[in-house]
Amino acid sequence: MTGPLVLGVETSCDETAVAVVDGLEVRSSVLSSQVDEHARFGGVVPEVAARAHVEAIRSLTHRALAEAGVHHLDLDAVAATQGPGLAGALVVGFSFARAMAWSLGKPFLGIDHMEGHLFAPRLEHPGYTPPVVVLLASGGHSQVVHVTDWGEYDVMGRTIDDAAGEAFDKLARFLGLGYPGGPAIDEASEGGDPNAIDFPRALADRPFDLSFSGLKTAVVTRLTKAAESDELPPLADVAASIQEAIVDVLVDKTFNAVDETGATAVAGGGGVLANRRLRARLEDEARTRGIDVYLPSPELCTDNGAMIAAAASFRLGRGEATAWNSEIDASMKLGA
Ligand code: KG4
Ligand code: ZN
């Protein structure tokens, strides 16, 4: 054992996820996805999510411990996402994990979900250390963060409207590709021409901030017109062009931050980092510049318990613990 042995619980949105992490080694990571339950509504329904977390959390925790071969009495700490996310969903995992820690007489750590995403690359890349520029892009957040030291976050840019994942989700819904939209567009773009349609790239005058709502309007306007004149381009071209517009903005802003800070490494976290085109473009650009790039494998990009345990492990190492009377914070902000 490299220790500490931490159980991480994540229930901020539509996945109930639990993992056991030993130091930086993932001993188990299990999740119960609610995608099917939400798909028929075209997006996440908060009440449905909260109830599904309640139903799944206990058995998932048993599974995570069993798969890790760990007895709950051997845990050094229990952690859960404290925010940001859906309040009704967050409170399930947070209360469950806090009660578990309390009954075990072990520290409890409430973790910022985005700090979790930021720690995910550590689970697979020993070389991932600050200073580093990290692109965080999920369904609810998109930000470019300069990590000057673990726990020290300079959020250089963020979206001024939709998050990147939200743009994927909304546009996939418009195209009739279903929910979640990111994987659907990723798949539909296969074989498509990313330069087929020149969709706008917003906020060229602001080096680090992002914006995606203009893209959404442009796609809807262009395709509605094309449909009216019976000139709809092939779906693969549409998907590839939308994806390219989002990826271009994410890559540009990330490397603008690299230029500004002189960082010699970039990393990423959040569901959108599972996107194959984004990963390839970040890797290419890093290679061209001769800097390091640390991307989690796709299942550690999307929500999981291991990233929460990894961030908790760091905070525990600094002697931190979350007060027993703390509450969830649905609008928690990284670096605030
Ligand atoms: O981090 P995450 O799992 O949950 C949140 O914290 O929101 O991110 C979910 C987001 C969704 O918007 C989903 O469409 C997007 O990540 N996503 C992707 C891909 N896989 C998931 N976006 C683009 N390409 C993908 N392959
Ligand atoms: Zn997330």
mmCIF file of C-alpha atoms and ligand atoms in Angstrom:
data_model
loop_
_atom_site.group_PDB
_atom_site.id
_atom_site.type_symbol
_atom_site.label_atom_id
_atom_site.label_comp_id
_atom_site.label_asym_id
_atom_site.label_seq_id
_atom_site.Cartn_x
_atom_site.Cartn_y
_atom_site.Cartn_z
ATOM 1 C CA MET A 1 0.000 0.000 0.000
ATOM 2 C CA THR A 2 1.257 3.433 -0.926
ATOM 3 C CA GLY A 3 -1.557 5.126 1.027
ATOM 4 C CA PRO A 4 -3.601 6.992 2.006
ATOM 5 C CA LEU A 5 -6.561 4.777 1.222
ATOM 6 C CA VAL A 6 -9.408 7.062 0.206
ATOM 7 C CA LEU A 7 -12.976 6.318 -0.870
ATOM 8 C CA GLY A 8 -14.235 8.943 -3.342
ATOM 9 C CA VAL A 9 -17.898 9.560 -4.071
ATOM 10 C CA GLU A 10 -19.217 11.661 -6.965
ATOM 11 C CA THR A 11 -22.901 12.523 -7.440
ATOM 12 C CA SER A 12 -22.892 16.054 -8.874
ATOM 13 C CA CYS A 13 -24.850 15.277 -12.025
ATOM 14 C CA ASP A 14 -26.052 12.116 -13.774
ATOM 15 C CA GLU A 15 -23.493 9.488 -12.781
ATOM 16 C CA THR A 16 -23.282 7.889 -9.368
ATOM 17 C CA ALA A 17 -19.591 7.051 -9.047
ATOM 18 C CA VAL A 18 -17.503 5.533 -6.265
ATOM 19 C CA ALA A 19 -13.814 4.632 -6.245
ATOM 20 C CA VAL A 20 -11.086 3.488 -3.907
ATOM 21 C CA VAL A 21 -7.719 5.123 -4.479
ATOM 22 C CA ASP A 22 -4.543 4.077 -2.719
ATOM 23 C CA GLY A 23 -2.083 6.957 -2.931
ATOM 24 C CA LEU A 24 -2.397 7.559 -6.666
ATOM 25 C CA GLU A 25 -3.257 3.989 -7.575
ATOM 26 C CA VAL A 26 -6.881 3.384 -8.575
ATOM 27 C CA ARG A 27 -7.868 0.177 -6.766
ATOM 28 C CA SER A 28 -11.452 0.301 -8.032
ATOM 29 C CA SER A 29 -13.690 2.753 -9.867
ATOM 30 C CA VAL A 30 -17.327 1.902 -10.455
ATOM 31 C CA LEU A 31 -20.250 3.906 -11.671
ATOM 32 C CA SER A 32 -23.906 3.695 -12.413
ATOM 33 C CA SER A 33 -24.901 5.879 -15.329
ATOM 34 C CA GLN A 34 -28.348 7.400 -15.526
ATOM 35 C CA VAL A 35 -28.013 8.241 -19.203
ATOM 36 C CA ASP A 36 -30.926 6.019 -20.220
ATOM 37 C CA GLU A 37 -33.213 7.533 -17.600
ATOM 38 C CA HIS A 38 -32.492 11.087 -18.785
ATOM 39 C CA ALA A 39 -32.198 10.377 -22.529
ATOM 40 C CA ARG A 40 -35.960 10.360 -23.097
ATOM 41 C CA PHE A 41 -36.135 13.911 -21.669
ATOM 42 C CA GLY A 42 -33.203 15.071 -23.832
ATOM 43 C CA GLY A 43 -31.178 16.181 -20.797
ATOM 44 C CA VAL A 44 -30.660 15.741 -17.067
ATOM 45 C CA VAL A 45 -33.777 16.039 -14.906
ATOM 46 C CA PRO A 46 -32.617 17.037 -11.368
ATOM 47 C CA GLU A 47 -35.273 15.108 -9.410
ATOM 48 C CA VAL A 48 -34.714 11.977 -11.446
ATOM 49 C CA ALA A 49 -30.956 12.288 -10.873
ATOM 50 C CA ALA A 50 -31.279 12.706 -7.098
ATOM 51 C CA ARG A 51 -33.542 9.679 -6.731
ATOM 52 C CA ALA A 52 -31.297 7.517 -8.913
ATOM 53 C CA HIS A 53 -28.267 8.477 -6.752
ATOM 54 C CA VAL A 54 -30.151 7.412 -3.605
ATOM 55 C CA GLU A 55 -30.984 4.074 -5.186
ATOM 56 C CA ALA A 56 -27.451 3.372 -6.425
ATOM 57 C CA ILE A 57 -25.060 4.746 -3.820
ATOM 58 C CA ARG A 58 -25.073 1.999 -1.202
ATOM 59 C CA SER A 59 -24.573 -0.971 -3.495
ATOM 60 C CA LEU A 60 -21.993 0.918 -5.562
ATOM 61 C CA THR A 61 -19.982 1.641 -2.428
ATOM 62 C CA HIS A 62 -20.052 -2.048 -1.532
ATOM 63 C CA ARG A 63 -18.898 -2.883 -5.054
ATOM 64 C CA ALA A 64 -16.063 -0.341 -4.994
ATOM 65 C CA LEU A 65 -14.771 -1.741 -1.689
ATOM 66 C CA ALA A 66 -15.157 -5.361 -2.828
ATOM 67 C CA GLU A 67 -13.407 -4.788 -6.157
ATOM 68 C CA ALA A 68 -10.579 -2.974 -4.378
ATOM 69 C CA GLY A 69 -10.291 -5.796 -1.837
ATOM 70 C CA VAL A 70 -10.546 -3.200 0.910
ATOM 71 C CA HIS A 71 -12.457 -3.425 4.189
ATOM 72 C CA HIS A 72 -14.216 -0.170 5.073
ATOM 73 C CA LEU A 73 -12.444 -0.093 8.459
ATOM 74 C CA ASP A 74 -9.119 0.176 6.598
ATOM 75 C CA LEU A 75 -10.036 3.415 4.831
ATOM 76 C CA ASP A 76 -8.025 6.475 5.877
ATOM 77 C CA ALA A 77 -10.652 8.970 4.701
ATOM 78 C CA VAL A 78 -13.921 9.322 2.832
ATOM 79 C CA ALA A 79 -14.454 12.082 0.267
ATOM 80 C CA ALA A 80 -17.318 13.381 -1.838
ATOM 81 C CA THR A 81 -18.009 16.140 -4.327
ATOM 82 C CA GLN A 82 -19.200 19.243 -2.457
ATOM 83 C CA GLY A 83 -19.989 21.306 -5.584
ATOM 84 C CA PRO A 84 -20.560 22.626 -8.167
ATOM 85 C CA GLY A 85 -23.473 20.633 -9.528
ATOM 86 C CA LEU A 86 -27.162 19.943 -9.030
ATOM 87 C CA ALA A 87 -28.014 20.584 -5.366
ATOM 88 C CA GLY A 88 -30.375 17.626 -4.985
ATOM 89 C CA ALA A 89 -27.825 15.307 -6.589
ATOM 90 C CA LEU A 90 -24.818 16.630 -4.661
ATOM 91 C CA VAL A 91 -26.514 16.298 -1.287
ATOM 92 C CA VAL A 92 -26.967 12.530 -1.751
ATOM 93 C CA GLY A 93 -23.296 11.648 -2.159
ATOM 94 C CA PHE A 94 -22.098 14.350 0.229
ATOM 95 C CA SER A 95 -24.380 13.278 3.092
ATOM 96 C CA PHE A 96 -23.743 9.587 2.484
ATOM 97 C CA ALA A 97 -19.942 9.995 2.484
ATOM 98 C CA ARG A 98 -19.942 12.354 5.467
ATOM 99 C CA ALA A 99 -22.057 9.941 7.517
ATOM 100 C CA MET A 100 -19.796 7.068 6.522
ATOM 101 C CA ALA A 101 -16.645 8.981 7.543
ATOM 102 C CA TRP A 102 -18.248 10.009 10.808
ATOM 103 C CA SER A 103 -19.277 6.480 11.699
ATOM 104 C CA LEU A 104 -15.789 5.189 10.846
ATOM 105 C CA GLY A 105 -14.158 7.938 12.902
ATOM 106 C CA LYS A 106 -12.137 9.014 9.833
ATOM 107 C CA PRO A 107 -11.693 12.428 8.203
ATOM 108 C CA PHE A 108 -14.243 13.606 5.666
ATOM 109 C CA LEU A 109 -13.253 15.721 2.676
ATOM 110 C CA GLY A 110 -15.689 17.729 0.567
ATOM 111 C CA ILE A 111 -14.071 18.278 -2.833
ATOM 112 C CA ASP A 112 -14.582 20.818 -5.614
ATOM 113 C CA HIS A 113 -15.714 18.807 -8.650
ATOM 114 C CA MET A 114 -13.468 20.820 -10.996
ATOM 115 C CA GLU A 115 -10.466 20.273 -8.714
ATOM 116 C CA GLY A 116 -11.299 16.587 -9.067
ATOM 117 C CA HIS A 117 -11.131 16.868 -12.867
ATOM 118 C CA LEU A 118 -7.865 18.754 -12.468
ATOM 119 C CA PHE A 119 -6.373 15.935 -10.396
ATOM 120 C CA ALA A 120 -7.500 13.121 -12.742
ATOM 121 C CA PRO A 121 -4.309 13.176 -14.877
ATOM 122 C CA ARG A 122 -2.258 12.473 -11.733
ATOM 123 C CA LEU A 123 -3.757 8.996 -11.533
ATOM 124 C CA GLU A 124 -2.021 7.987 -14.752
ATOM 125 C CA HIS A 125 0.835 10.427 -15.332
ATOM 126 C CA PRO A 126 3.539 10.647 -12.652
ATOM 127 C CA GLY A 127 5.178 13.497 -14.629
ATOM 128 C CA TYR A 128 2.106 15.740 -14.276
ATOM 129 C CA THR A 129 3.213 18.477 -11.877
ATOM 130 C CA PRO A 130 2.799 22.262 -11.656
ATOM 131 C CA PRO A 131 3.389 24.696 -13.174
ATOM 132 C CA VAL A 132 1.002 23.573 -15.888
ATOM 133 C CA VAL A 133 -1.872 24.994 -17.929
ATOM 134 C CA VAL A 134 -4.994 22.861 -17.548
ATOM 135 C CA LEU A 135 -8.034 22.943 -19.818
ATOM 136 C CA LEU A 136 -11.154 21.962 -17.882
ATOM 137 C CA ALA A 137 -14.181 21.358 -20.090
ATOM 138 C CA SER A 138 -17.329 19.592 -18.948
ATOM 139 C CA GLY A 139 -21.080 19.816 -19.299
ATOM 140 C CA GLY A 140 -21.343 22.744 -16.894
ATOM 141 C CA HIS A 141 -17.932 24.425 -16.984
ATOM 142 C CA SER A 142 -15.152 25.446 -19.335
ATOM 143 C CA GLN A 143 -12.065 27.133 -18.019
ATOM 144 C CA VAL A 144 -8.365 27.567 -18.668
ATOM 145 C CA VAL A 145 -6.437 27.309 -15.429
ATOM 146 C CA HIS A 146 -2.812 28.064 -14.688
ATOM 147 C CA VAL A 147 -1.868 25.715 -11.860
ATOM 148 C CA THR A 148 1.117 27.372 -10.223
ATOM 149 C CA ASP A 149 1.245 24.777 -7.435
ATOM 150 C CA TRP A 150 -1.130 22.039 -6.249
ATOM 151 C CA GLY A 151 -4.021 23.873 -4.672
ATOM 152 C CA GLU A 152 -3.035 27.207 -6.282
ATOM 153 C CA TYR A 153 -5.275 27.963 -9.221
ATOM 154 C CA ASP A 154 -5.216 31.025 -11.437
ATOM 155 C CA VAL A 155 -8.339 30.771 -13.569
ATOM 156 C CA MET A 156 -7.155 32.722 -16.620
ATOM 157 C CA GLY A 157 -10.276 32.302 -18.738
ATOM 158 C CA ARG A 158 -13.745 30.874 -18.606
ATOM 159 C CA THR A 159 -16.824 30.656 -20.755
ATOM 160 C CA ILE A 160 -18.988 33.752 -20.790
ATOM 161 C CA ASP A 161 -22.086 31.759 -21.765
ATOM 162 C CA ASP A 162 -22.407 28.014 -22.524
ATOM 163 C CA ALA A 163 -19.853 25.420 -21.447
ATOM 164 C CA ALA A 164 -18.196 23.396 -24.221
ATOM 165 C CA GLY A 165 -20.043 20.203 -23.217
ATOM 166 C CA GLU A 166 -23.306 22.124 -23.107
ATOM 167 C CA ALA A 167 -22.654 23.314 -26.691
ATOM 168 C CA PHE A 168 -22.086 19.714 -27.790
ATOM 169 C CA ASP A 169 -25.239 18.605 -25.948
ATOM 170 C CA LYS A 170 -27.491 21.373 -27.301
ATOM 171 C CA LEU A 171 -26.257 21.012 -30.877
ATOM 172 C CA ALA A 172 -26.569 17.222 -30.789
ATOM 173 C CA ARG A 173 -30.149 17.645 -29.625
ATOM 174 C CA PHE A 174 -30.800 20.058 -32.513
ATOM 175 C CA LEU A 175 -29.333 17.507 -34.937
ATOM 176 C CA GLY A 176 -31.511 14.782 -33.418
ATOM 177 C CA LEU A 177 -28.487 12.836 -32.185
ATOM 178 C CA GLY A 178 -29.729 12.406 -28.616
ATOM 179 C CA TYR A 179 -28.146 12.823 -25.197
ATOM 180 C CA PRO A 180 -25.348 13.059 -24.161
ATOM 181 C CA GLY A 181 -24.366 15.029 -27.214
ATOM 182 C CA GLY A 182 -20.568 15.027 -27.007
ATOM 183 C CA PRO A 183 -20.036 11.329 -27.684
ATOM 184 C CA ALA A 184 -22.820 11.440 -30.331
ATOM 185 C CA ILE A 185 -21.155 14.275 -32.293
ATOM 186 C CA ASP A 186 -17.724 12.670 -31.818
ATOM 187 C CA GLU A 187 -19.094 9.504 -33.422
ATOM 188 C CA ALA A 188 -21.170 11.231 -36.135
ATOM 189 C CA SER A 189 -18.097 13.237 -37.216
ATOM 190 C CA GLU A 190 -16.306 10.052 -38.275
ATOM 191 C CA GLY A 191 -15.225 10.434 -41.902
ATOM 192 C CA GLY A 192 -16.646 13.982 -42.081
ATOM 193 C CA ASP A 193 -14.787 17.023 -43.381
ATOM 194 C CA PRO A 194 -14.019 19.403 -40.473
ATOM 195 C CA ASN A 195 -13.675 22.290 -42.950
ATOM 196 C CA ALA A 196 -16.924 21.599 -44.818
ATOM 197 C CA ILE A 197 -18.789 24.437 -43.098
ATOM 198 C CA ASP A 198 -17.052 27.485 -41.677
ATOM 199 C CA PHE A 199 -18.843 28.065 -38.369
ATOM 200 C CA PRO A 200 -17.800 31.096 -36.263
ATOM 201 C CA ARG A 201 -15.059 31.032 -33.607
ATOM 202 C CA ALA A 202 -16.064 33.573 -30.970
ATOM 203 C CA LEU A 203 -14.110 36.005 -28.759
ATOM 204 C CA ALA A 204 -10.994 36.160 -30.923
ATOM 205 C CA ASP A 205 -10.197 39.461 -29.182
ATOM 206 C CA ARG A 206 -10.163 37.932 -25.679
ATOM 207 C CA PRO A 207 -7.207 35.579 -25.360
ATOM 208 C CA PHE A 208 -8.405 33.225 -22.629
ATOM 209 C CA ASP A 209 -12.209 33.505 -22.373
ATOM 210 C CA LEU A 210 -14.554 31.210 -24.260
ATOM 211 C CA SER A 211 -18.026 31.561 -25.752
ATOM 212 C CA PHE A 212 -20.215 29.029 -27.523
ATOM 213 C CA SER A 213 -23.715 30.514 -27.710
ATOM 214 C CA GLY A 214 -22.962 32.305 -31.013
ATOM 215 C CA LEU A 215 -21.930 28.997 -32.539
ATOM 216 C CA LYS A 216 -25.237 27.475 -31.533
ATOM 217 C CA THR A 217 -27.185 30.283 -33.211
ATOM 218 C CA ALA A 218 -25.001 30.097 -36.322
ATOM 219 C CA VAL A 219 -25.513 26.343 -36.667
ATOM 220 C CA VAL A 220 -29.275 26.607 -36.259
ATOM 221 C CA THR A 221 -29.525 29.506 -38.741
ATOM 222 C CA ARG A 222 -27.271 27.889 -41.378
ATOM 223 C CA LEU A 223 -28.878 24.469 -41.218
ATOM 224 C CA THR A 224 -32.444 25.763 -41.151
ATOM 225 C CA LYS A 225 -31.710 27.747 -44.314
ATOM 226 C CA ALA A 226 -29.996 24.787 -45.948
ATOM 227 C CA ALA A 227 -32.950 22.534 -45.130
ATOM 228 C CA GLU A 228 -35.379 25.037 -46.654
ATOM 229 C CA SER A 229 -33.491 24.960 -49.937
ATOM 230 C CA ASP A 230 -32.985 21.200 -49.741
ATOM 231 C CA GLU A 231 -29.209 21.572 -49.550
ATOM 232 C CA LEU A 232 -28.428 19.969 -46.212
ATOM 233 C CA PRO A 233 -24.777 18.855 -46.112
ATOM 234 C CA PRO A 234 -24.041 15.255 -45.036
ATOM 235 C CA LEU A 235 -24.414 14.738 -41.268
ATOM 236 C CA ALA A 236 -20.757 13.671 -40.924
ATOM 237 C CA ASP A 237 -19.632 17.022 -42.412
ATOM 238 C CA VAL A 238 -21.980 18.985 -40.149
ATOM 239 C CA ALA A 239 -20.837 17.103 -37.030
ATOM 240 C CA ALA A 240 -17.150 17.374 -37.962
ATOM 241 C CA SER A 241 -17.478 21.118 -38.657
ATOM 242 C CA ILE A 242 -19.287 21.809 -35.369
ATOM 243 C CA GLN A 243 -16.720 19.756 -33.487
ATOM 244 C CA GLU A 244 -13.865 21.582 -35.213
ATOM 245 C CA ALA A 245 -15.307 24.987 -34.264
ATOM 246 C CA ILE A 246 -15.522 23.977 -30.576
ATOM 247 C CA VAL A 247 -12.120 22.271 -30.584
ATOM 248 C CA ASP A 248 -10.425 25.224 -32.318
ATOM 249 C CA VAL A 249 -11.569 27.590 -29.578
ATOM 250 C CA LEU A 250 -10.537 25.229 -26.756
ATOM 251 C CA VAL A 251 -7.094 24.578 -28.261
ATOM 252 C CA ASP A 252 -6.460 28.255 -29.089
ATOM 253 C CA LYS A 253 -7.311 29.505 -25.609
ATOM 254 C CA THR A 254 -5.268 26.776 -23.948
ATOM 255 C CA PHE A 255 -2.173 27.604 -25.944
ATOM 256 C CA ASN A 256 -2.715 31.356 -25.554
ATOM 257 C CA ALA A 257 -2.380 30.631 -21.828
ATOM 258 C CA VAL A 258 0.748 28.597 -22.490
ATOM 259 C CA ASP A 259 2.230 31.565 -24.406
ATOM 260 C CA GLU A 260 1.296 33.979 -21.633
ATOM 261 C CA THR A 261 2.648 31.889 -18.744
ATOM 262 C CA GLY A 262 5.577 30.198 -20.447
ATOM 263 C CA ALA A 263 4.279 26.861 -19.134
ATOM 264 C CA THR A 264 6.094 23.793 -20.434
ATOM 265 C CA ALA A 265 3.170 21.415 -19.960
ATOM 266 C CA VAL A 266 -0.559 21.276 -20.652
ATOM 267 C CA ALA A 267 -3.177 18.944 -19.256
ATOM 268 C CA GLY A 268 -6.906 18.483 -19.437
ATOM 269 C CA GLY A 269 -9.895 17.201 -17.538
ATOM 270 C CA GLY A 270 -13.679 16.969 -17.827
ATOM 271 C CA GLY A 271 -15.973 15.015 -20.115
ATOM 272 C CA VAL A 272 -15.181 17.034 -23.247
ATOM 273 C CA LEU A 273 -11.538 15.935 -22.990
ATOM 274 C CA ALA A 274 -12.768 12.469 -23.997
ATOM 275 C CA ASN A 275 -13.332 13.964 -27.473
ATOM 276 C CA ARG A 276 -11.006 12.264 -29.936
ATOM 277 C CA ARG A 277 -10.465 15.311 -32.140
ATOM 278 C CA LEU A 278 -9.704 17.562 -29.141
ATOM 279 C CA ARG A 279 -7.211 15.051 -27.740
ATOM 280 C CA ALA A 280 -5.438 14.717 -31.101
ATOM 281 C CA ARG A 281 -5.269 18.487 -31.608
ATOM 282 C CA LEU A 282 -3.907 19.136 -28.081
ATOM 283 C CA GLU A 283 -1.325 16.388 -28.531
ATOM 284 C CA ASP A 284 -0.264 17.680 -31.971
ATOM 285 C CA GLU A 285 0.071 21.262 -30.798
ATOM 286 C CA ALA A 286 2.048 20.216 -27.709
ATOM 287 C CA ARG A 287 4.341 18.059 -29.837
ATOM 288 C CA THR A 288 4.936 20.917 -32.286
ATOM 289 C CA ARG A 289 5.968 23.158 -29.404
ATOM 290 C CA GLY A 290 7.980 20.445 -27.676
ATOM 291 C CA ILE A 291 5.989 20.641 -24.436
ATOM 292 C CA ASP A 292 4.445 17.866 -22.349
ATOM 293 C CA VAL A 293 0.765 16.946 -22.480
ATOM 294 C CA TYR A 294 -1.118 14.963 -19.845
ATOM 295 C CA LEU A 295 -4.613 13.752 -20.709
ATOM 296 C CA PRO A 296 -6.534 11.247 -18.585
ATOM 297 C CA SER A 297 -7.862 8.186 -20.384
ATOM 298 C CA PRO A 298 -11.459 8.840 -21.547
ATOM 299 C CA GLU A 299 -13.101 7.083 -18.569
ATOM 300 C CA LEU A 300 -11.174 9.352 -16.190
ATOM 301 C CA CYS A 301 -12.154 12.458 -18.217
ATOM 302 C CA THR A 302 -15.860 11.949 -17.618
ATOM 303 C CA ASP A 303 -17.195 12.014 -14.054
ATOM 304 C CA ASN A 304 -15.763 9.363 -11.736
ATOM 305 C CA GLY A 305 -15.036 8.788 -8.062
ATOM 306 C CA ALA A 306 -11.289 8.276 -8.499
ATOM 307 C CA MET A 307 -10.635 11.925 -9.354
ATOM 308 C CA ILE A 308 -12.479 12.991 -6.193
ATOM 309 C CA ALA A 309 -10.377 10.582 -4.131
ATOM 310 C CA ALA A 310 -7.186 11.848 -5.824
ATOM 311 C CA ALA A 311 -7.926 15.482 -4.945
ATOM 312 C CA ALA A 312 -8.930 14.396 -1.422
ATOM 313 C CA SER A 313 -5.674 12.516 -1.023
ATOM 314 C CA PHE A 314 -3.763 15.731 -1.717
ATOM 315 C CA ARG A 315 -5.894 17.755 0.726
ATOM 316 C CA LEU A 316 -5.601 15.049 3.378
ATOM 317 C CA GLY A 317 -1.815 15.153 2.950
ATOM 318 C CA ARG A 318 -1.942 18.849 3.810
ATOM 319 C CA GLY A 319 -3.771 18.005 7.030
ATOM 320 C CA GLU A 320 -7.108 19.281 5.792
ATOM 321 C CA ALA A 321 -10.532 17.895 6.653
ATOM 322 C CA THR A 322 -13.991 19.286 5.989
ATOM 323 C CA ALA A 323 -15.995 20.367 9.033
ATOM 324 C CA TRP A 324 -18.830 18.007 9.993
ATOM 325 C CA ASN A 325 -21.364 20.812 9.706
ATOM 326 C CA SER A 326 -20.325 21.845 6.178
ATOM 327 C CA GLU A 327 -22.917 21.846 3.439
ATOM 328 C CA ILE A 328 -22.875 21.318 -0.303
ATOM 329 C CA ASP A 329 -22.188 24.361 -2.452
ATOM 330 C CA ALA A 330 -23.970 24.022 -5.804
ATOM 331 C CA SER A 331 -22.126 27.023 -7.237
ATOM 332 C CA MET A 332 -18.660 26.336 -5.830
ATOM 333 C CA LYS A 333 -15.899 28.110 -7.804
ATOM 334 C CA LEU A 334 -12.382 26.831 -8.362
ATOM 335 C CA GLY A 335 -9.752 29.097 -6.872
ATOM 336 C CA ALA A 336 -12.353 31.179 -5.000
HETATM 337 O O1 KG4 B 1 -17.269 16.018 -16.728
HETATM 338 P P1 KG4 B 1 -18.525 15.434 -17.229
HETATM 339 O O2 KG4 B 1 -18.619 13.932 -17.331
HETATM 340 O O3 KG4 B 1 -19.747 15.916 -16.369
HETATM 341 C C1 KG4 B 1 -19.832 17.242 -15.934
HETATM 342 O O4 KG4 B 1 -19.091 17.607 -14.993
HETATM 343 O O5 KG4 B 1 -20.590 18.000 -16.593
HETATM 344 O O6 KG4 B 1 -18.802 16.076 -18.668
HETATM 345 C C2 KG4 B 1 -19.953 15.771 -19.369
HETATM 346 C C3 KG4 B 1 -19.906 16.497 -20.705
HETATM 347 C C4 KG4 B 1 -21.189 16.366 -21.497
HETATM 348 O O7 KG4 B 1 -21.573 17.655 -21.972
HETATM 349 C C5 KG4 B 1 -20.811 15.447 -22.637
HETATM 350 O O8 KG4 B 1 -21.544 15.695 -23.833
HETATM 351 C C6 KG4 B 1 -19.339 15.777 -22.813
HETATM 352 O O9 KG4 B 1 -18.859 15.956 -21.508
HETATM 353 N N1 KG4 B 1 -18.599 14.708 -23.478
HETATM 354 C C7 KG4 B 1 -18.019 14.852 -24.682
HETATM 355 C C8 KG4 B 1 -17.492 13.570 -25.032
HETATM 356 N N2 KG4 B 1 -17.769 12.710 -24.015
HETATM 357 C C9 KG4 B 1 -18.448 13.425 -23.066
HETATM 358 N N3 KG4 B 1 -17.899 15.926 -25.481
HETATM 359 C C10 KG4 B 1 -17.276 15.756 -26.658
HETATM 360 N N4 KG4 B 1 -16.770 14.572 -27.077
HETATM 361 C C11 KG4 B 1 -16.854 13.458 -26.306
HETATM 362 N N5 KG4 B 1 -16.361 12.301 -26.733
HETATM 363 ZN ZN ZN B 2 -17.489 16.634 -14.450
#
